[in-house]
Amino acid sequence: MASAASLDVGRLVQEAEALASAVRGALGPRGGQMLLTRPTGETLLTRDGRRVLEALNLGPPTARMMVACVSRHHSMTGDGAKTFIILLSKLLRGLQAILDKREGSPFCEDIQRRESYQKHCHSLKQISQSLMTFQTHILDHIMAQDLRKHFLSAFSSWEGEISRDTMESILEAYFCGRIGNSHQKLLSQLSCDFYYKCISFKNGRNEMLNLVNEYFVELHSAVTGLPVSNSRILEGFVLHRDFAVYCPADGDIRMLIVTESIDSALSASGLEFVVNAEVQYQASQVWITKRTEAIMKHLQNNNIKVLLSSVKQQEIVIYYAKISGISIVECLSSEEISLLCKTTGISPFIPTRDNICSEITETMIAKFCQPLVLGSKRYVHLGLTKTCAFQPHCVIFCGPVHGVTEQHASAFHGAFKMLQQLFKAVDLSDGCEAQPETPVNASKAVHCNWQHSATQQKLIMENISCNREKVNGQQLKTSMAETEKQFIDFSSLVGENPSCNQTDLQKSADLAMPIVELESDFMFSALIDRGSSVRELQKPPVKCQHPSETWIKNKSEPVVTNHRICNDAMTAIENTSTSVVSKQLNAAKEYWKPGNHIVPFMYEKSYKHTVQSYTNVVIQAGSVLPVGGNFEILLHYYLHSYAKQCQQPKITLISTVIADALLSIPKILYSTTKENSFTQVFFKATSALQTNQQLPMHQEGLESVYCKYQLVASVLHCVAKLLTIDLIIGIRRLPQKTEVNDSEEDL
Amino acid sequence: MSRIEAKKPSLCTNEPLTKERVSFSLSVLSGIVKSCYGPTGRLKQLHNGMGGYVRTTSQSSALLGGLSITHPVLKVLTASVQNHISRFSDCGLFTAILCCSLVENFQRINFAACTVTKISRHLLSLCTDYLKSEACGCRISVDFDSIKTLLSLVHSVLASKPACMLNKTEANHLSTLVLKAFLLTIPHTVETNVVLGKCVIVPVKDKRVMDSTVFPGLLIEIPESQLARTFPVIRVSSSTIKMALFCISLSGDLSNIGEGTVIVHHGISLEVAVLDQLLNLGKQLINDQVDLVVCQKVIHPSLKQYLEEHRVITIDRVGVSMMEPLSQMTGSQPIAALHSVSPTCYGSLKDLRTESFVSKNFLHLIPNDTLVCSLILCNRNEMAWDELKLACQTAEHVLQLTIKQPLALLGGGCTETHLASYIRHKSFTLPASVLKAIDCSRTQYQLVADAFSRSLECVACCLEHDDGEILTDMVYGHFWSVQSGFPSDCNWSDLVLKCGCGICSNQQNLNWTVLQSQCIPFTPQSCSNEPSVNSTDHLVLDCFTAKCSGLQVAVETTNLILDLSYIVEDQN
């Protein structure tokens, strides 16, 4: 162990603010461009917050964690990286103010504990918990009750048609924040055209968006050295290879996909070829040549004009192809092959002894297949006739430098990710909905959603396996099998007396595996804290699982019940241990109680929302709001009014902090304009809300509510996660991840 | 594992354009490119300081490729110029100078970046629309019936590269050769998809420039010893020579064994087996009456000897780059099989000769349909030869671009000054609705337009390196230069002879003023009806496609640079 430092909120704030200041200049429609240089010397233009933050190469582990959170969020929604970090910094600043106040703060009371350090940790932990409570319940509630009435629908009718104007305003608003201001119009037009050209029928929208997002690399090409205005959409595919043989053909062109060499070799792996005589060797050579010739003749007889190959073909194949008038494109990437297979629904052709004489059916028909010169490179341009929900089109990005074409390509890709999000219908109580039939999967999905950096993910994987060893396998199985019943139990439990008996609690506790992890964590630390040595504590080095991460995975659970549940579950699992242990455990349980002020509230809330989530879909697919900080102002307004009537001091405080942090976004957006200062805009909006009018609009353009909602939720998660760290320990063991966030629960 | 170092944090710069470092490096770069521009441009010597190869040049491609630029803003600038050169070969310096002066001039007026960007984009669209319109006064259409305009285009390219060290007759001679070579690559029969042939440049570095020449067909260098053995050629008929072209190795190596094992019994030699096959192939070639065998790779000496005994000429190791012109020119298909060669793969040649230059011997393959030609490029000086080769390639590329879009722009600074006066004039007559759409005031628009025109004029001014005076006329808006040392009391009309491009001569009172002095905006006239358009003198012309694109790239790059608000430099 090299160094250990406790978590300092002040430093967190500084780090977050430093990060925010790096991207602030690029926020909003008037933001400027950033220039990044890579170690290789190439330059990249960007307004993408994620790229900038990642390029900073930050040292502090907490700052890296923030960047990892941003990246995770961005890769999911394609948007909002800059807003994320600005919101994060403001939120941390607000929370720091609460901590500094100390006296009278609901997060600092009733601790008779010894050191101020532990006191500090305790209040951090409390804040973190309240944030999670807020995210899972109150945010959803407010979205459902208040904000929902302001949402507009992107669809012109509820059948799911989206008008071109709406599409344009959504895309234009998106590109305003992503690329240099001289080409926003051009690219939003281009992406709008691309959307409508690619979609073949309206029900295929999601399939088309999925394909475009998955295969975007194959669907675009970049040309440097030409003006940006030369960017265009081409019909069909551009395969990023040149013809090995090109034989021009007209009319319907039959094509075939092959994934292995047509020419056979003398021997294959695992086989031996024995040469007995020179004549035999010559004969086999001749046979191979004849076979290749026969296959090519067979293809020619089947009227195959083009052969698309994923591997390099032998020269002999190319020679016979040329004679037979067959064009060959070789060395296609596996992605290109799978894209072609997906859009046409055919599978690759494998020449065998049997099908060498039969008719070839797995073919696709192309309108044209011709060489295409883009810049200095020669590609193959392919127009298919029969396709799936996706009408093949591809984009050519032109620009004076590579940095520009890359920026445009990534913004274009981001726009399609954003559209994918736009068409998602959302159950707001995302976490609460833990589907009864697959509880473990659900918890894993949540885990995936909220897990941020790869290193942490790995840690958790290790942790899970570690816990598996500990927990009796059988028990785990039964708990999984029983989950459905348990879930019902759990909901019934909510209404019951809080002092439930042990078995009930255990049943509902094992909703998902992570709880098992959690429980051992908590228990071990509790035991250490008490100085107990009843049980042999072989604490493995990977057991530095952060409790907050476990919280995140368990966010479907009412926060406080977990504490109780885990204690009991632990008792049950370790029922082989001595009575001394259970005594200790009980003591630990007692210790938990004083902190659990919000228990009744929690129960009530969670129950209510579980019910709601089944009856209500709160963000409908295609919900949009006008741009220009409208979402933030609305949420601010409703959070404030919620805070006023809320009985819970902690929640009130947290809501106020979040509400104030949200305002930082419109503040930056309106800081540069002359006509609309922030105060004017804010005043107009609030007075409109008070009189129940629609919000005044300042800019044209729409943005997806789902993305915004995800953003706020992600930020809250990130803060909650950061605040539950208490020790940062530098270790030397793993140089590729020199610093690992380490923590111990010492409550 | 200890070798893995922690990454250094990146260096961030806020508002980079206001920093001293940028403006200093920018002025150094713009000084370099400006001084290279034009026929009288100054040469630059590039060396690595350690006894390496020294390059003397004034061409943008060599210059920018050689400079090691560290500042990220300049990297963007040079990268976009280099990308432009890789697409169009020509107008690299024009793009670089225009971009540098646009950045400098726009910074001077000090508006918000987005205002400047919007207005300059509008100005650019004015320019491109004008250049593409029929009314454009600074372009002429290229007439393919006479070679005059094409020759002027080539001549302008060669003349603008002073490092080639060509005198007037040499420049004329080479221009003719380059144009001749280009015309040879155009196919006789024109189908829908025209594929141009290829011009191969053969270096001969110890002869005079005037000894350069063009041959239809290909020249393949062969050792002298082989020359004696192969000639004379026996041919089937008087008109054709049958040729086989192989793209696989005929060296007798074992091919395509596969991933498994091959077990060979004692006493069996696979090499003998393969050689046997090769000799069988040789037999077939002789039976098919092939006169010439060309192989991309190596031919086995036994096969070679066998073929030569039967009076078949063999050429091996021609390399992959020669394969395409060879098959294009002779109509032969590269053969990849050792057995049963199809007779349809053979190609034909019209004639086969030998040529020798100084100490080099060449086999000259003369095709029936010339699609491929060889340009023997001579220059005594190694450095000047490199520069000359680059210039010839540029000229060839310019001709290819011109055939796609048969237009040419007036060179010698006339297009720039003409466009500048057009923009000035337009900025005064712009309708208010356009201003509203751009969201700026008329004064703002005029200031940006003035900076834009100034930058264009600045490019034209860079053509003059000897303290001469630069004038423009108030009718056509052309470029006129006056040598330094003129008496102060004389009329401009007594001093000027011809405008930059050579179209206008000092005929009528054109009302000259000093360039970049304040003058009343006027609509520049078109001068394509001037009698001198049809005179015999060389005009100075520029490639239309390359210059239009250069203009757009320069403005777009400037907008990119002005829009930068933050730089993150990776220090690793």
Short mmCIF file of N, CA and C in Angstrom, two decimals, chain B residues 69-160:
data_model
loop_
_atom_site.label_atom_id
_atom_site.label_comp_id
_atom_site.label_asym_id
_atom_site.label_seq_id
_atom_site.Cartn_x
_atom_site.Cartn_y
_atom_site.Cartn_z
N ILE B 69 5.44 20.60 -37.91
CA ILE B 69 4.66 21.64 -37.26
C ILE B 69 4.17 21.12 -35.92
N THR B 70 4.35 21.92 -34.89
CA THR B 70 3.99 21.44 -33.56
C THR B 70 2.69 22.06 -33.07
N HIS B 71 2.41 23.28 -33.46
CA HIS B 71 1.22 23.90 -32.90
C HIS B 71 -0.04 23.30 -33.51
N PRO B 72 -0.98 22.88 -32.66
CA PRO B 72 -2.18 22.20 -33.18
C PRO B 72 -2.99 23.03 -34.17
N VAL B 73 -3.05 24.34 -33.97
CA VAL B 73 -3.85 25.16 -34.89
C VAL B 73 -3.23 25.13 -36.29
N LEU B 74 -1.90 25.24 -36.31
CA LEU B 74 -1.22 25.20 -37.61
C LEU B 74 -1.30 23.82 -38.23
N LYS B 75 -1.36 22.80 -37.36
CA LYS B 75 -1.50 21.44 -37.88
C LYS B 75 -2.80 21.30 -38.66
N VAL B 76 -3.85 21.89 -38.12
CA VAL B 76 -5.14 21.84 -38.82
C VAL B 76 -5.00 22.51 -40.18
N LEU B 77 -4.34 23.68 -40.17
CA LEU B 77 -4.19 24.44 -41.41
C LEU B 77 -3.40 23.64 -42.44
N THR B 78 -2.23 23.15 -42.03
CA THR B 78 -1.40 22.45 -43.01
C THR B 78 -2.04 21.13 -43.42
N ALA B 79 -2.71 20.47 -42.50
CA ALA B 79 -3.35 19.20 -42.86
C ALA B 79 -4.40 19.42 -43.92
N SER B 80 -5.16 20.53 -43.79
CA SER B 80 -6.21 20.71 -44.79
C SER B 80 -5.60 21.08 -46.14
N VAL B 81 -4.49 21.84 -46.12
CA VAL B 81 -3.83 22.15 -47.40
C VAL B 81 -3.27 20.87 -48.02
N GLN B 82 -2.66 20.04 -47.19
CA GLN B 82 -2.09 18.80 -47.73
C GLN B 82 -3.17 17.87 -48.28
N ASN B 83 -4.30 17.82 -47.58
CA ASN B 83 -5.40 17.01 -48.11
C ASN B 83 -5.90 17.54 -49.43
N HIS B 84 -5.92 18.86 -49.52
CA HIS B 84 -6.32 19.46 -50.79
C HIS B 84 -5.35 19.05 -51.90
N ILE B 85 -4.05 19.11 -51.59
CA ILE B 85 -3.04 18.76 -52.61
C ILE B 85 -3.19 17.31 -53.02
N SER B 86 -3.47 16.45 -52.04
CA SER B 86 -3.57 15.03 -52.40
C SER B 86 -4.77 14.78 -53.31
N ARG B 87 -5.79 15.64 -53.25
CA ARG B 87 -6.92 15.48 -54.15
C ARG B 87 -6.67 16.11 -55.50
N PHE B 88 -6.05 17.32 -55.51
CA PHE B 88 -6.01 18.11 -56.74
C PHE B 88 -4.60 18.42 -57.25
N SER B 89 -3.60 18.14 -56.47
CA SER B 89 -2.19 18.41 -56.81
C SER B 89 -1.86 19.89 -56.95
N ASP B 90 -2.80 20.67 -57.46
CA ASP B 90 -2.49 22.06 -57.79
C ASP B 90 -3.11 23.00 -56.74
N CYS B 91 -2.68 24.25 -56.78
CA CYS B 91 -3.25 25.32 -55.96
C CYS B 91 -3.06 25.12 -54.45
N GLY B 92 -2.03 24.42 -54.06
CA GLY B 92 -1.75 24.24 -52.63
C GLY B 92 -1.31 25.52 -51.96
N LEU B 93 -0.38 26.22 -52.62
CA LEU B 93 0.11 27.47 -52.02
C LEU B 93 -1.00 28.50 -51.97
N PHE B 94 -1.82 28.54 -53.02
CA PHE B 94 -2.95 29.47 -53.04
C PHE B 94 -3.82 29.25 -51.81
N THR B 95 -4.16 27.97 -51.56
CA THR B 95 -5.02 27.65 -50.43
C THR B 95 -4.36 28.06 -49.11
N ALA B 96 -3.08 27.75 -48.98
CA ALA B 96 -2.38 28.05 -47.73
C ALA B 96 -2.31 29.55 -47.48
N ILE B 97 -1.96 30.30 -48.53
CA ILE B 97 -1.82 31.75 -48.35
C ILE B 97 -3.18 32.38 -48.04
N LEU B 98 -4.18 31.94 -48.79
CA LEU B 98 -5.52 32.51 -48.58
C LEU B 98 -5.99 32.22 -47.15
N CYS B 99 -5.75 31.01 -46.70
CA CYS B 99 -6.18 30.64 -45.35
C CYS B 99 -5.46 31.49 -44.31
N CYS B 100 -4.14 31.62 -44.45
CA CYS B 100 -3.38 32.43 -43.48
C CYS B 100 -3.88 33.87 -43.48
N SER B 101 -4.05 34.46 -44.67
CA SER B 101 -4.45 35.87 -44.66
C SER B 101 -5.88 36.05 -44.19
N LEU B 102 -6.74 35.06 -44.46
CA LEU B 102 -8.11 35.17 -43.94
C LEU B 102 -8.10 35.17 -42.42
N VAL B 103 -7.32 34.25 -41.84
CA VAL B 103 -7.26 34.21 -40.37
C VAL B 103 -6.75 35.54 -39.83
N GLU B 104 -5.66 36.04 -40.44
CA GLU B 104 -5.09 37.30 -39.96
C GLU B 104 -6.07 38.45 -40.10
N ASN B 105 -6.69 38.54 -41.27
CA ASN B 105 -7.61 39.67 -41.51
C ASN B 105 -8.86 39.60 -40.65
N PHE B 106 -9.40 38.39 -40.47
CA PHE B 106 -10.60 38.27 -39.65
C PHE B 106 -10.31 38.53 -38.18
N GLN B 107 -9.12 38.14 -37.75
CA GLN B 107 -8.78 38.41 -36.36
C GLN B 107 -8.69 39.91 -36.11
N ARG B 108 -8.22 40.61 -37.15
CA ARG B 108 -8.05 42.04 -37.01
C ARG B 108 -9.39 42.75 -36.80
N ILE B 109 -10.46 42.29 -37.47
CA ILE B 109 -11.73 42.99 -37.27
C ILE B 109 -12.40 42.59 -35.96
N ASN B 110 -11.99 41.46 -35.38
CA ASN B 110 -12.35 41.15 -34.00
C ASN B 110 -13.85 41.11 -33.72
N PHE B 111 -14.59 40.34 -34.53
CA PHE B 111 -16.01 40.11 -34.25
C PHE B 111 -16.16 38.76 -33.57
N ALA B 112 -17.36 38.48 -33.08
CA ALA B 112 -17.62 37.15 -32.54
C ALA B 112 -17.45 36.13 -33.66
N ALA B 113 -16.89 34.98 -33.28
CA ALA B 113 -16.54 33.98 -34.30
C ALA B 113 -17.74 33.57 -35.13
N CYS B 114 -18.91 33.46 -34.47
CA CYS B 114 -20.05 32.93 -35.22
C CYS B 114 -20.54 33.94 -36.27
N THR B 115 -20.41 35.22 -35.97
CA THR B 115 -20.81 36.23 -36.96
C THR B 115 -19.91 36.15 -38.18
N VAL B 116 -18.59 36.12 -37.91
CA VAL B 116 -17.63 36.06 -39.02
C VAL B 116 -17.88 34.80 -39.84
N THR B 117 -18.11 33.70 -39.15
CA THR B 117 -18.29 32.43 -39.84
C THR B 117 -19.50 32.49 -40.76
N LYS B 118 -20.59 33.02 -40.24
CA LYS B 118 -21.81 33.09 -41.04
C LYS B 118 -21.60 33.94 -42.28
N ILE B 119 -21.00 35.13 -42.06
CA ILE B 119 -20.83 36.05 -43.18
C ILE B 119 -19.85 35.47 -44.19
N SER B 120 -18.77 34.89 -43.71
CA SER B 120 -17.78 34.39 -44.67
C SER B 120 -18.34 33.20 -45.44
N ARG B 121 -19.21 32.45 -44.81
CA ARG B 121 -19.85 31.36 -45.55
C ARG B 121 -20.72 31.91 -46.67
N HIS B 122 -21.39 33.01 -46.35
CA HIS B 122 -22.23 33.61 -47.38
C HIS B 122 -21.38 34.17 -48.51
N LEU B 123 -20.27 34.80 -48.13
CA LEU B 123 -19.36 35.33 -49.15
C LEU B 123 -18.82 34.21 -50.03
N LEU B 124 -18.51 33.10 -49.39
CA LEU B 124 -17.99 31.96 -50.15
C LEU B 124 -19.03 31.47 -51.15
N SER B 125 -20.28 31.42 -50.68
CA SER B 125 -21.31 30.94 -51.60
C SER B 125 -21.50 31.93 -52.76
N LEU B 126 -21.33 33.24 -52.47
CA LEU B 126 -21.37 34.23 -53.55
C LEU B 126 -20.29 33.93 -54.58
N CYS B 127 -19.08 33.67 -54.06
CA CYS B 127 -17.94 33.41 -54.95
C CYS B 127 -18.18 32.16 -55.79
N THR B 128 -18.56 31.06 -55.14
CA THR B 128 -18.69 29.81 -55.89
C THR B 128 -19.84 29.91 -56.90
N ASP B 129 -20.92 30.57 -56.49
CA ASP B 129 -22.02 30.73 -57.43
C ASP B 129 -21.57 31.54 -58.65
N TYR B 130 -20.79 32.58 -58.36
CA TYR B 130 -20.32 33.42 -59.45
C TYR B 130 -19.40 32.63 -60.37
N LEU B 131 -18.47 31.91 -59.77
CA LEU B 131 -17.51 31.16 -60.58
C LEU B 131 -18.21 30.10 -61.43
N LYS B 132 -19.29 29.56 -60.90
CA LYS B 132 -19.97 28.50 -61.64
C LYS B 132 -20.99 29.03 -62.63
N SER B 133 -21.27 30.33 -62.54
CA SER B 133 -22.29 30.87 -63.44
C SER B 133 -21.67 31.23 -64.80
N GLU B 134 -22.53 31.32 -65.78
CA GLU B 134 -22.08 31.66 -67.13
C GLU B 134 -21.54 33.08 -67.19
N ALA B 135 -22.04 33.93 -66.28
CA ALA B 135 -21.66 35.34 -66.32
C ALA B 135 -20.27 35.59 -65.76
N CYS B 136 -19.65 34.57 -65.25
CA CYS B 136 -18.36 34.75 -64.58
C CYS B 136 -17.34 35.37 -65.52
N GLY B 137 -16.72 36.44 -65.07
CA GLY B 137 -15.79 37.18 -65.92
C GLY B 137 -14.35 36.73 -65.80
N CYS B 138 -14.07 35.76 -64.98
CA CYS B 138 -12.66 35.39 -64.83
C CYS B 138 -12.40 33.93 -65.21
N ARG B 139 -13.32 33.37 -65.97
CA ARG B 139 -13.04 32.01 -66.41
C ARG B 139 -13.21 31.93 -67.92
N ILE B 140 -12.54 31.00 -68.52
CA ILE B 140 -12.76 30.76 -69.95
C ILE B 140 -13.01 29.27 -70.14
N SER B 141 -13.77 28.94 -71.17
CA SER B 141 -14.02 27.52 -71.39
C SER B 141 -12.89 26.96 -72.25
N VAL B 142 -12.56 25.72 -71.98
CA VAL B 142 -11.43 25.10 -72.67
C VAL B 142 -11.93 24.45 -73.95
N ASP B 143 -11.29 24.80 -75.03
CA ASP B 143 -11.68 24.29 -76.33
C ASP B 143 -10.74 23.13 -76.67
N PHE B 144 -11.31 21.93 -76.82
CA PHE B 144 -10.45 20.77 -77.08
C PHE B 144 -10.07 20.64 -78.55
N ASP B 145 -10.65 21.50 -79.38
CA ASP B 145 -10.28 21.44 -80.79
C ASP B 145 -8.90 22.00 -81.04
N SER B 146 -8.54 22.96 -80.22
CA SER B 146 -7.18 23.48 -80.37
C SER B 146 -6.43 23.21 -79.07
N ILE B 147 -5.14 23.00 -79.22
CA ILE B 147 -4.40 22.65 -78.01
C ILE B 147 -3.92 23.89 -77.26
N LYS B 148 -4.30 25.05 -77.75
CA LYS B 148 -3.71 26.26 -77.19
C LYS B 148 -4.00 26.44 -75.69
N THR B 149 -5.27 26.33 -75.33
CA THR B 149 -5.60 26.53 -73.91
C THR B 149 -4.99 25.43 -73.05
N LEU B 150 -5.03 24.19 -73.56
CA LEU B 150 -4.44 23.10 -72.78
C LEU B 150 -2.95 23.34 -72.57
N LEU B 151 -2.30 23.78 -73.64
CA LEU B 151 -0.87 24.05 -73.55
C LEU B 151 -0.60 25.18 -72.56
N SER B 152 -1.47 26.19 -72.57
CA SER B 152 -1.30 27.30 -71.62
C SER B 152 -1.43 26.80 -70.19
N LEU B 153 -2.39 25.88 -69.97
CA LEU B 153 -2.58 25.34 -68.63
C LEU B 153 -1.30 24.64 -68.16
N VAL B 154 -0.75 23.77 -69.02
CA VAL B 154 0.45 23.02 -68.64
C VAL B 154 1.61 23.98 -68.43
N HIS B 155 1.71 24.92 -69.35
CA HIS B 155 2.82 25.87 -69.26
C HIS B 155 2.74 26.67 -67.97
N SER B 156 1.54 27.08 -67.58
CA SER B 156 1.40 27.86 -66.34
C SER B 156 1.84 27.04 -65.14
N VAL B 157 1.50 25.75 -65.15
CA VAL B 157 1.90 24.91 -64.01
C VAL B 157 3.42 24.80 -63.96
N LEU B 158 4.05 24.50 -65.11
CA LEU B 158 5.50 24.32 -65.11
C LEU B 158 6.22 25.63 -64.79
N ALA B 159 5.68 26.74 -65.33
CA ALA B 159 6.35 28.02 -65.12
C ALA B 159 6.26 28.49 -63.68
N SER B 160 5.24 28.02 -62.96
CA SER B 160 5.09 28.50 -61.58
C SER B 160 5.97 27.72 -60.61
#
